[in-house]
């Protein structure tokens, strides 16, 4: 009830103008009770992240059933996110300013966001392992790919936040056109001639990209 009320008020009044006291009053609970479950407004957004991520994972898994082609699986997973997030698009930009702060708990790269991020990364691991491409890839690269596919989703999310086309159609077209390109790059990595480049890329990813993601690192 508290989370649902908060999401409604964020949509109606904006994230910055909605207080925990207002949320508690609308939800019919004491302020102390609201703080018992969510220690700050930021953690209400964390609750939203967690719920959205689980809804997305469940929806994507249903859609992925019976599909083996990696390109199709990747597009299904990303498009599923867009569909699940659609009801929240109008107020997404309101808390993006805070989420973009690397020191904020709202950042998708923060330690606080780890549970939702881990759920999403695991979904992309299933996107890969359930495809016909998985057995053909270098094992070390395959271990890194779920995190990289999640980062690809973050690029889509950033575009989506600022997309004002009807039904975020421009973002959906971006996904339709960019996903085959991402899949081709990954597919090329299995050929011997590209192995030196793959090793160099893997080193850069391990040394510079993954360490910036809270509590997420390749072993």
PDB file of C-alpha atoms in Angstrom:
ATOM      1  CA  UNK A   1       0.000   0.000   0.000  1.00  0.00           C
ATOM      2  CA  UNK A   2       2.776   2.477   0.899  1.00  0.00           C
ATOM      3  CA  UNK A   3       4.714   1.781  -2.297  1.00  0.00           C
ATOM      4  CA  UNK A   4       1.610   2.016  -4.502  1.00  0.00           C
ATOM      5  CA  UNK A   5       0.629   5.294  -2.848  1.00  0.00           C
ATOM      6  CA  UNK A   6       4.123   6.706  -3.321  1.00  0.00           C
ATOM      7  CA  UNK A   7       4.151   5.820  -7.012  1.00  0.00           C
ATOM      8  CA  UNK A   8       0.787   7.526  -7.498  1.00  0.00           C
ATOM      9  CA  UNK A   9       1.876  10.684  -5.690  1.00  0.00           C
ATOM     10  CA  UNK A  10       5.149  10.804  -7.598  1.00  0.00           C
ATOM     11  CA  UNK A  11       3.101  10.772 -10.802  1.00  0.00           C
ATOM     12  CA  UNK A  12       0.614  13.391  -9.561  1.00  0.00           C
ATOM     13  CA  UNK A  13       2.911  15.798  -7.702  1.00  0.00           C
ATOM     14  CA  UNK A  14       6.413  14.956  -8.831  1.00  0.00           C
ATOM     15  CA  UNK A  15       9.156  13.146  -6.941  1.00  0.00           C
ATOM     16  CA  UNK A  16      10.757  16.263  -5.386  1.00  0.00           C
ATOM     17  CA  UNK A  17       7.452  17.686  -4.104  1.00  0.00           C
ATOM     18  CA  UNK A  18       6.222  14.470  -2.511  1.00  0.00           C
ATOM     19  CA  UNK A  19       7.162  14.037   1.154  1.00  0.00           C
ATOM     20  CA  UNK A  20       7.185  10.921   3.292  1.00  0.00           C
ATOM     21  CA  UNK A  21       4.573  12.613   5.518  1.00  0.00           C
ATOM     22  CA  UNK A  22       2.258  13.075   2.512  1.00  0.00           C
ATOM     23  CA  UNK A  23       2.777   9.471   1.451  1.00  0.00           C
ATOM     24  CA  UNK A  24       1.980   8.203   4.946  1.00  0.00           C
ATOM     25  CA  UNK A  25      -1.170  10.351   5.151  1.00  0.00           C
ATOM     26  CA  UNK A  26      -2.442   9.168   1.771  1.00  0.00           C
ATOM     27  CA  UNK A  27      -1.671   5.545   2.641  1.00  0.00           C
ATOM     28  CA  UNK A  28      -3.478   5.839   5.979  1.00  0.00           C
ATOM     29  CA  UNK A  29      -0.452   4.932   8.109  1.00  0.00           C
ATOM     30  CA  UNK A  30       1.642   6.832  10.612  1.00  0.00           C
ATOM     31  CA  UNK A  31       4.835   8.549   9.469  1.00  0.00           C
ATOM     32  CA  UNK A  32       6.758   6.272  11.819  1.00  0.00           C
ATOM     33  CA  UNK A  33       5.209   3.215  10.207  1.00  0.00           C
ATOM     34  CA  UNK A  34       6.120   4.482   6.744  1.00  0.00           C
ATOM     35  CA  UNK A  35       9.724   5.005   7.839  1.00  0.00           C
ATOM     36  CA  UNK A  36       9.760   1.535   9.384  1.00  0.00           C
ATOM     37  CA  UNK A  37       9.284  -0.029   5.960  1.00  0.00           C
ATOM     38  CA  UNK A  38      11.121   2.594   3.888  1.00  0.00           C
ATOM     39  CA  UNK A  39      13.796   4.622   5.652  1.00  0.00           C
ATOM     40  CA  UNK A  40      13.641   7.399   3.033  1.00  0.00           C
ATOM     41  CA  UNK A  41      12.015   8.389  -0.244  1.00  0.00           C
ATOM     42  CA  UNK A  42      15.011   6.934  -2.051  1.00  0.00           C
ATOM     43  CA  UNK A  43      14.205   3.495  -0.688  1.00  0.00           C
ATOM     44  CA  UNK A  44      10.678   3.770  -2.027  1.00  0.00           C
ATOM     45  CA  UNK A  45      12.251   4.100  -5.449  1.00  0.00           C
ATOM     46  CA  UNK A  46      14.422   1.090  -4.632  1.00  0.00           C
ATOM     47  CA  UNK A  47      11.219  -0.807  -3.879  1.00  0.00           C
ATOM     48  CA  UNK A  48       9.895   0.302  -7.255  1.00  0.00           C
ATOM     49  CA  UNK A  49      13.112  -0.840  -8.958  1.00  0.00           C
ATOM     50  CA  UNK A  50      12.879  -4.229  -7.303  1.00  0.00           C
ATOM     51  CA  UNK A  51       9.230  -4.731  -8.246  1.00  0.00           C
ATOM     52  CA  UNK A  52       9.742  -3.532 -11.815  1.00  0.00           C
ATOM     53  CA  UNK A  53      12.740  -5.797 -12.292  1.00  0.00           C
ATOM     54  CA  UNK A  54      10.902  -8.896 -11.073  1.00  0.00           C
ATOM     55  CA  UNK A  55       7.882  -8.075 -13.238  1.00  0.00           C
ATOM     56  CA  UNK A  56      10.162  -7.590 -16.235  1.00  0.00           C
ATOM     57  CA  UNK A  57      12.032 -10.863 -15.613  1.00  0.00           C
ATOM     58  CA  UNK A  58       8.790 -12.835 -15.291  1.00  0.00           C
ATOM     59  CA  UNK A  59       7.279 -11.249 -18.407  1.00  0.00           C
ATOM     60  CA  UNK A  60      10.433 -11.738 -20.472  1.00  0.00           C
ATOM     61  CA  UNK A  61      10.765 -15.397 -19.462  1.00  0.00           C
ATOM     62  CA  UNK A  62       7.219 -16.064 -20.638  1.00  0.00           C
ATOM     63  CA  UNK A  63       7.950 -14.437 -23.979  1.00  0.00           C
ATOM     64  CA  UNK A  64      11.296 -16.216 -24.406  1.00  0.00           C
ATOM     65  CA  UNK A  65       9.817 -19.714 -24.128  1.00  0.00           C
ATOM     66  CA  UNK A  66      10.474 -21.719 -27.284  1.00  0.00           C
ATOM     67  CA  UNK A  67      12.801 -19.141 -28.904  1.00  0.00           C
ATOM     68  CA  UNK A  68      16.439 -20.116 -29.507  1.00  0.00           C
ATOM     69  CA  UNK A  69      17.694 -17.393 -31.841  1.00  0.00           C
ATOM     70  CA  UNK A  70      19.945 -15.080 -29.805  1.00  0.00           C
ATOM     71  CA  UNK A  71      18.978 -11.897 -31.657  1.00  0.00           C
ATOM     72  CA  UNK A  72      15.287 -12.590 -31.130  1.00  0.00           C
ATOM     73  CA  UNK A  73      15.830 -13.445 -27.463  1.00  0.00           C
ATOM     74  CA  UNK A  74      17.734 -10.234 -26.836  1.00  0.00           C
ATOM     75  CA  UNK A  75      15.117  -8.074 -28.539  1.00  0.00           C
ATOM     76  CA  UNK A  76      12.337  -9.854 -26.630  1.00  0.00           C
ATOM     77  CA  UNK A  77      14.056  -9.160 -23.289  1.00  0.00           C
ATOM     78  CA  UNK A  78      14.634  -5.468 -23.993  1.00  0.00           C
ATOM     79  CA  UNK A  79      11.180  -4.888 -25.525  1.00  0.00           C
ATOM     80  CA  UNK A  80       9.623  -6.587 -22.513  1.00  0.00           C
ATOM     81  CA  UNK A  81      11.302  -3.992 -20.276  1.00  0.00           C
ATOM     82  CA  UNK A  82       9.827  -1.166 -22.345  1.00  0.00           C
ATOM     83  CA  UNK A  83       6.351  -2.673 -22.026  1.00  0.00           C
ATOM     84  CA  UNK A  84       6.635  -3.223 -18.270  1.00  0.00           C
ATOM     85  CA  UNK A  85       8.017   0.282 -17.676  1.00  0.00           C
ATOM     86  CA  UNK A  86       5.493   2.064 -19.929  1.00  0.00           C
ATOM     87  CA  UNK A  87       3.045   3.033 -17.132  1.00  0.00           C
ATOM     88  CA  UNK A  88       5.849   4.858 -15.297  1.00  0.00           C
ATOM     89  CA  UNK A  89       7.329   6.789 -18.199  1.00  0.00           C
ATOM     90  CA  UNK A  90       5.679  10.120 -17.390  1.00  0.00           C
ATOM     91  CA  UNK A  91       7.443  10.551 -14.060  1.00  0.00           C
ATOM     92  CA  UNK A  92      10.656   8.645 -14.830  1.00  0.00           C
ATOM     93  CA  UNK A  93      12.526  11.824 -15.738  1.00  0.00           C
ATOM     94  CA  UNK A  94      11.579  13.411 -12.405  1.00  0.00           C
ATOM     95  CA  UNK A  95      13.905  11.206 -10.412  1.00  0.00           C
ATOM     96  CA  UNK A  96      16.461  10.640 -13.169  1.00  0.00           C
ATOM     97  CA  UNK A  97      18.439  13.675 -11.982  1.00  0.00           C
ATOM     98  CA  UNK A  98      18.973  11.950  -8.633  1.00  0.00           C
ATOM     99  CA  UNK A  99      19.561   8.539 -10.193  1.00  0.00           C
ATOM    100  CA  UNK A 100      22.274  10.025 -12.428  1.00  0.00           C
ATOM    101  CA  UNK A 101      24.280  11.044  -9.345  1.00  0.00           C
ATOM    102  CA  UNK A 102      26.914   8.283  -8.866  1.00  0.00           C
ATOM    103  CA  UNK A 103      26.705   8.803  -5.087  1.00  0.00           C
ATOM    104  CA  UNK A 104      22.933   8.333  -4.965  1.00  0.00           C
ATOM    105  CA  UNK A 105      21.268   5.148  -3.778  1.00  0.00           C
ATOM    106  CA  UNK A 106      18.980   5.591  -6.788  1.00  0.00           C
ATOM    107  CA  UNK A 107      21.837   5.045  -9.213  1.00  0.00           C
ATOM    108  CA  UNK A 108      21.405   1.727 -11.051  1.00  0.00           C
ATOM    109  CA  UNK A 109      25.124   1.177 -10.361  1.00  0.00           C
ATOM    110  CA  UNK A 110      24.872   1.640  -6.584  1.00  0.00           C
ATOM    111  CA  UNK A 111      25.223  -1.042  -3.931  1.00  0.00           C
ATOM    112  CA  UNK A 112      21.626  -0.366  -2.905  1.00  0.00           C
ATOM    113  CA  UNK A 113      20.458  -1.230  -6.434  1.00  0.00           C
ATOM    114  CA  UNK A 114      22.343  -4.535  -6.407  1.00  0.00           C
ATOM    115  CA  UNK A 115      19.296  -6.821  -5.842  1.00  0.00           C
ATOM    116  CA  UNK A 116      17.390  -5.399  -8.818  1.00  0.00           C
ATOM    117  CA  UNK A 117      20.535  -5.322 -10.949  1.00  0.00           C
ATOM    118  CA  UNK A 118      21.387  -8.934 -10.073  1.00  0.00           C
ATOM    119  CA  UNK A 119      17.893 -10.019 -11.122  1.00  0.00           C
ATOM    120  CA  UNK A 120      18.282  -8.237 -14.465  1.00  0.00           C
ATOM    121  CA  UNK A 121      21.776  -9.631 -15.084  1.00  0.00           C
ATOM    122  CA  UNK A 122      20.516 -13.143 -14.374  1.00  0.00           C
ATOM    123  CA  UNK A 123      17.753 -12.642 -16.939  1.00  0.00           C
ATOM    124  CA  UNK A 124      20.324 -11.691 -19.570  1.00  0.00           C
ATOM    125  CA  UNK A 125      22.375 -14.737 -18.586  1.00  0.00           C
ATOM    126  CA  UNK A 126      19.297 -16.823 -19.428  1.00  0.00           C
ATOM    127  CA  UNK A 127      18.865 -14.905 -22.698  1.00  0.00           C
ATOM    128  CA  UNK A 128      22.363 -16.042 -23.639  1.00  0.00           C
ATOM    129  CA  UNK A 129      22.432 -19.580 -22.229  1.00  0.00           C
ATOM    130  CA  UNK A 130      19.053 -20.424 -23.718  1.00  0.00           C
ATOM    131  CA  UNK A 131      20.197 -19.460 -27.208  1.00  0.00           C
ATOM    132  CA  UNK A 132      21.880 -21.442 -29.959  1.00  0.00           C
ATOM    133  CA  UNK A 133      24.862 -19.072 -29.742  1.00  0.00           C
ATOM    134  CA  UNK A 134      25.932 -19.880 -26.169  1.00  0.00           C
ATOM    135  CA  UNK A 135      27.900 -23.116 -26.832  1.00  0.00           C
ATOM    136  CA  UNK A 136      29.917 -21.400 -29.579  1.00  0.00           C
ATOM    137  CA  UNK A 137      31.283 -18.539 -27.469  1.00  0.00           C
ATOM    138  CA  UNK A 138      34.548 -18.227 -25.588  1.00  0.00           C
ATOM    139  CA  UNK A 139      33.757 -19.299 -22.003  1.00  0.00           C
ATOM    140  CA  UNK A 140      35.404 -16.273 -20.378  1.00  0.00           C
ATOM    141  CA  UNK A 141      33.618 -13.843 -22.661  1.00  0.00           C
ATOM    142  CA  UNK A 142      30.311 -15.624 -22.102  1.00  0.00           C
ATOM    143  CA  UNK A 143      30.755 -15.052 -18.366  1.00  0.00           C
ATOM    144  CA  UNK A 144      31.057 -11.286 -18.919  1.00  0.00           C
ATOM    145  CA  UNK A 145      28.248 -10.916 -21.427  1.00  0.00           C
ATOM    146  CA  UNK A 146      25.249 -10.835 -19.030  1.00  0.00           C
ATOM    147  CA  UNK A 147      26.675  -7.721 -17.341  1.00  0.00           C
ATOM    148  CA  UNK A 148      27.369  -6.139 -20.730  1.00  0.00           C
ATOM    149  CA  UNK A 149      23.868  -6.915 -21.967  1.00  0.00           C
ATOM    150  CA  UNK A 150      22.518  -5.246 -18.838  1.00  0.00           C
ATOM    151  CA  UNK A 151      24.658  -2.183 -19.644  1.00  0.00           C
ATOM    152  CA  UNK A 152      23.144  -2.230 -23.116  1.00  0.00           C
ATOM    153  CA  UNK A 153      19.718  -2.109 -21.456  1.00  0.00           C
ATOM    154  CA  UNK A 154      20.866   0.913 -19.426  1.00  0.00           C
ATOM    155  CA  UNK A 155      21.633   2.740 -22.693  1.00  0.00           C
ATOM    156  CA  UNK A 156      18.110   1.959 -23.863  1.00  0.00           C
ATOM    157  CA  UNK A 157      16.689   3.167 -20.531  1.00  0.00           C
ATOM    158  CA  UNK A 158      18.572   6.458 -20.815  1.00  0.00           C
ATOM    159  CA  UNK A 159      17.143   7.020 -24.292  1.00  0.00           C
ATOM    160  CA  UNK A 160      13.670   5.998 -23.084  1.00  0.00           C
ATOM    161  CA  UNK A 161      13.658   8.484 -20.204  1.00  0.00           C
ATOM    162  CA  UNK A 162      13.950  11.415 -22.621  1.00  0.00           C
ATOM    163  CA  UNK A 163      11.817   9.969 -25.418  1.00  0.00           C
ATOM    164  CA  UNK A 164       8.594  11.949 -25.869  1.00  0.00           C
ATOM    165  CA  UNK A 165       7.284  10.188 -28.977  1.00  0.00           C
ATOM    166  CA  UNK A 166       3.884   8.423 -28.682  1.00  0.00           C
ATOM    167  CA  UNK A 167       4.321   5.065 -26.911  1.00  0.00           C
ATOM    168  CA  UNK A 168       8.076   5.834 -26.910  1.00  0.00           C
ATOM    169  CA  UNK A 169       8.101   4.579 -30.495  1.00  0.00           C
ATOM    170  CA  UNK A 170      11.512   6.106 -31.190  1.00  0.00           C
ATOM    171  CA  UNK A 171      13.047   4.016 -28.395  1.00  0.00           C
ATOM    172  CA  UNK A 172      11.321   0.908 -29.705  1.00  0.00           C
ATOM    173  CA  UNK A 173      12.694   1.573 -33.184  1.00  0.00           C
ATOM    174  CA  UNK A 174      16.163   2.059 -31.679  1.00  0.00           C
ATOM    175  CA  UNK A 175      15.850  -1.378 -30.055  1.00  0.00           C
ATOM    176  CA  UNK A 176      14.681  -2.970 -33.308  1.00  0.00           C
ATOM    177  CA  UNK A 177      17.629  -1.537 -35.237  1.00  0.00           C
ATOM    178  CA  UNK A 178      20.407  -1.786 -32.634  1.00  0.00           C
ATOM    179  CA  UNK A 179      19.734  -5.298 -31.304  1.00  0.00           C
ATOM    180  CA  UNK A 180      20.806  -7.135 -34.503  1.00  0.00           C
ATOM    181  CA  UNK A 181      24.011  -5.077 -34.510  1.00  0.00           C
ATOM    182  CA  UNK A 182      24.791  -5.988 -30.878  1.00  0.00           C
ATOM    183  CA  UNK A 183      24.077  -9.647 -31.664  1.00  0.00           C
ATOM    184  CA  UNK A 184      26.360  -9.589 -34.717  1.00  0.00           C
ATOM    185  CA  UNK A 185      29.241  -8.157 -32.708  1.00  0.00           C
ATOM    186  CA  UNK A 186      28.826 -10.873 -30.090  1.00  0.00           C
ATOM    187  CA  UNK A 187      28.532 -13.539 -32.767  1.00  0.00           C
ATOM    188  CA  UNK A 188      31.774 -12.378 -34.456  1.00  0.00           C
ATOM    189  CA  UNK A 189      33.667 -12.810 -31.172  1.00  0.00           C
ATOM    190  CA  UNK A 190      33.598 -16.600 -31.595  1.00  0.00           C
ATOM    191  CA  UNK A 191      35.861 -16.526 -34.666  1.00  0.00           C
ATOM    192  CA  UNK A 192      39.560 -17.107 -34.144  1.00  0.00           C
ATOM    193  CA  UNK A 193      40.639 -14.039 -36.099  1.00  0.00           C
ATOM    194  CA  UNK A 194      38.850 -11.820 -33.597  1.00  0.00           C
ATOM    195  CA  UNK A 195      40.192 -13.557 -30.463  1.00  0.00           C
ATOM    196  CA  UNK A 196      43.004 -11.013 -29.797  1.00  0.00           C
ATOM    197  CA  UNK A 197      40.490  -8.167 -29.952  1.00  0.00           C
ATOM    198  CA  UNK A 198      38.105 -10.104 -27.724  1.00  0.00           C
ATOM    199  CA  UNK A 199      40.862 -10.652 -25.142  1.00  0.00           C
ATOM    200  CA  UNK A 200      41.753  -6.941 -25.173  1.00  0.00           C
ATOM    201  CA  UNK A 201      38.099  -5.968 -24.831  1.00  0.00           C
ATOM    202  CA  UNK A 202      37.641  -8.472 -22.007  1.00  0.00           C
ATOM    203  CA  UNK A 203      40.575  -6.928 -20.136  1.00  0.00           C
ATOM    204  CA  UNK A 204      39.169  -3.421 -20.500  1.00  0.00           C
ATOM    205  CA  UNK A 205      35.748  -4.552 -19.314  1.00  0.00           C
ATOM    206  CA  UNK A 206      37.147  -6.359 -16.283  1.00  0.00           C
ATOM    207  CA  UNK A 207      39.514  -3.542 -15.324  1.00  0.00           C
ATOM    208  CA  UNK A 208      37.427  -0.448 -15.987  1.00  0.00           C
ATOM    209  CA  UNK A 209      33.709  -1.194 -16.421  1.00  0.00           C
ATOM    210  CA  UNK A 210      32.719  -3.951 -14.004  1.00  0.00           C
ATOM    211  CA  UNK A 211      34.505  -2.390 -10.975  1.00  0.00           C
ATOM    212  CA  UNK A 212      32.182   0.639 -11.263  1.00  0.00           C
ATOM    213  CA  UNK A 213      29.107  -1.556 -10.699  1.00  0.00           C
ATOM    214  CA  UNK A 214      28.405  -2.007  -6.988  1.00  0.00           C
ATOM    215  CA  UNK A 215      28.856  -5.592  -5.772  1.00  0.00           C
ATOM    216  CA  UNK A 216      28.960  -6.914  -9.316  1.00  0.00           C
ATOM    217  CA  UNK A 217      32.141  -8.303 -10.793  1.00  0.00           C
ATOM    218  CA  UNK A 218      33.207 -11.162 -13.017  1.00  0.00           C
ATOM    219  CA  UNK A 219      35.046 -13.929 -11.195  1.00  0.00           C
TER     220      UNK A 219
END
